[in-house]
Tab-separated table of C-alpha atoms in Angstrom:
chain	number	residue	atom	x	y	z
A	52	UNK	CA	148.284	46.666	90.713
A	53	UNK	CA	148.151	43.888	88.172
A	54	UNK	CA	144.553	42.762	88.363
A	55	UNK	CA	142.335	45.829	88.198
A	56	UNK	CA	138.754	44.784	88.879
A	57	UNK	CA	135.727	46.297	90.551
A	58	UNK	CA	136.388	44.067	93.559
A	59	UNK	CA	139.984	45.232	93.944
A	60	UNK	CA	138.753	48.841	94.041
A	61	UNK	CA	135.717	48.149	96.247
A	62	UNK	CA	133.356	49.450	93.548
A	63	UNK	CA	130.209	48.105	92.018
A	64	UNK	CA	130.607	46.710	88.501
A	65	UNK	CA	128.555	49.597	87.105
A	66	UNK	CA	130.665	52.275	88.814
A	67	UNK	CA	133.859	50.512	87.780
A	68	UNK	CA	132.809	50.363	84.118
A	69	UNK	CA	131.795	54.042	84.176
A	70	UNK	CA	135.146	55.011	85.703
A	71	UNK	CA	137.030	53.014	83.090
A	72	UNK	CA	134.927	54.350	80.236
A	73	UNK	CA	135.353	57.979	81.298
A	74	UNK	CA	138.980	57.614	82.316
A	75	UNK	CA	138.476	58.668	85.915
A	76	UNK	CA	141.627	58.292	87.960
A	77	UNK	CA	141.502	55.605	90.585
A	78	UNK	CA	144.762	55.871	92.511
A	79	UNK	CA	144.765	53.735	95.645
A	80	UNK	CA	147.061	51.500	97.568
A	81	UNK	CA	146.138	47.813	97.453
A	82	UNK	CA	143.909	46.793	100.340
A	83	UNK	CA	143.344	50.370	101.492
A	84	UNK	CA	139.641	51.199	101.886
A	85	UNK	CA	138.239	54.331	100.306
A	86	UNK	CA	137.877	57.302	102.621
A	87	UNK	CA	134.577	59.173	102.745
A	88	UNK	CA	136.043	62.069	100.734
A	89	UNK	CA	137.386	59.696	98.072
A	90	UNK	CA	133.992	58.039	97.797
A	91	UNK	CA	132.281	61.422	97.418
A	92	UNK	CA	134.840	62.549	94.846
A	93	UNK	CA	134.403	59.339	92.875
A	94	UNK	CA	130.600	59.565	93.082
A	95	UNK	CA	130.710	63.159	91.861
A	96	UNK	CA	133.026	62.167	89.012
A	97	UNK	CA	130.674	59.377	87.998
A	98	UNK	CA	127.631	61.668	88.186
A	99	UNK	CA	129.433	64.324	86.162
A	100	UNK	CA	130.305	61.752	83.503
A	101	UNK	CA	126.662	60.613	83.395
A	102	UNK	CA	125.472	64.224	83.110
A	103	UNK	CA	127.910	64.827	80.250
A	104	UNK	CA	126.508	61.767	78.458
A	105	UNK	CA	122.947	62.972	79.026
A	106	UNK	CA	123.817	66.466	77.821
A	107	UNK	CA	125.459	65.080	74.684
A	108	UNK	CA	122.378	62.938	73.985
A	109	UNK	CA	120.112	65.934	74.546
A	110	UNK	CA	122.194	68.122	72.216
A	111	UNK	CA	122.070	65.426	69.526
A	112	UNK	CA	118.283	65.202	69.848
A	113	UNK	CA	117.992	68.998	69.791
A	114	UNK	CA	120.042	69.242	66.585
A	115	UNK	CA	117.911	66.515	65.022
A	116	UNK	CA	114.687	68.285	66.053
A	117	UNK	CA	115.957	71.596	64.665
A	118	UNK	CA	116.836	69.929	61.360
A	119	UNK	CA	113.406	68.258	61.218
A	120	UNK	CA	111.722	71.581	61.988
A	121	UNK	CA	113.699	73.332	59.234
A	122	UNK	CA	112.809	70.606	56.718
A	123	UNK	CA	109.132	70.810	57.681
A	124	UNK	CA	109.215	74.606	57.371
A	125	UNK	CA	110.677	74.370	53.860
A	126	UNK	CA	108.228	71.628	52.871
A	127	UNK	CA	105.257	73.569	54.261
A	128	UNK	CA	106.207	76.742	52.394
A	129	UNK	CA	106.696	74.751	49.200
A	130	UNK	CA	103.246	73.157	49.580
A	131	UNK	CA	101.592	76.525	50.266
A	132	UNK	CA	103.303	77.975	47.213
A	133	UNK	CA	102.027	75.052	45.106
A	134	UNK	CA	98.486	75.503	46.402
A	135	UNK	CA	98.554	79.228	45.647
A	136	UNK	CA	99.842	78.495	42.157
A	137	UNK	CA	97.316	75.748	41.401
A	138	UNK	CA	94.306	77.357	43.070
A	139	UNK	CA	94.358	81.113	42.676
A	140	UNK	CA	92.285	82.930	45.237
A	141	UNK	CA	90.602	85.847	43.584
A	142	UNK	CA	87.992	87.464	45.767
A	143	UNK	CA	85.508	89.600	43.949
A	144	UNK	CA	83.129	91.814	45.829
A	145	UNK	CA	80.235	91.241	43.428
A	146	UNK	CA	80.266	87.480	44.255
A	147	UNK	CA	79.422	88.124	47.896
A	148	UNK	CA	75.820	87.894	48.932
A	149	UNK	CA	74.956	90.516	51.527
A	150	UNK	CA	72.588	88.101	53.278
A	151	UNK	CA	75.511	85.865	54.192
A	152	UNK	CA	77.422	88.715	55.706
A	153	UNK	CA	74.644	89.315	58.219
A	154	UNK	CA	74.333	85.640	59.123
A	155	UNK	CA	76.327	84.745	62.276
A	156	UNK	CA	76.836	81.203	60.990
A	157	UNK	CA	79.027	82.461	58.162
A	158	UNK	CA	81.933	82.325	60.597
A	159	UNK	CA	81.598	78.560	60.755
A	160	UNK	CA	82.306	78.158	57.047
């Protein structure tokens, strides 16, 4: 075959480009139509290639999300540490007013 096109293989342009991109084997005699099994095999190969692309994209996004989550975790802990350093929280019992402890609205503060 000298002129390999989507028309010579009886494929859509999209399927042809996916087959060429993924290196799927397309062995046929010129002018011979695809059998049902060949069509199914080719369709499955194309779907598998698309699933591999989707899985690779998903893994890339997952790695990026994990890295973002790790950075946020480190940033958050750093900020909390800074707040604790700059604003010490010393609770002293004698500063509490017993009237506030009996007030149910204290929980809203």
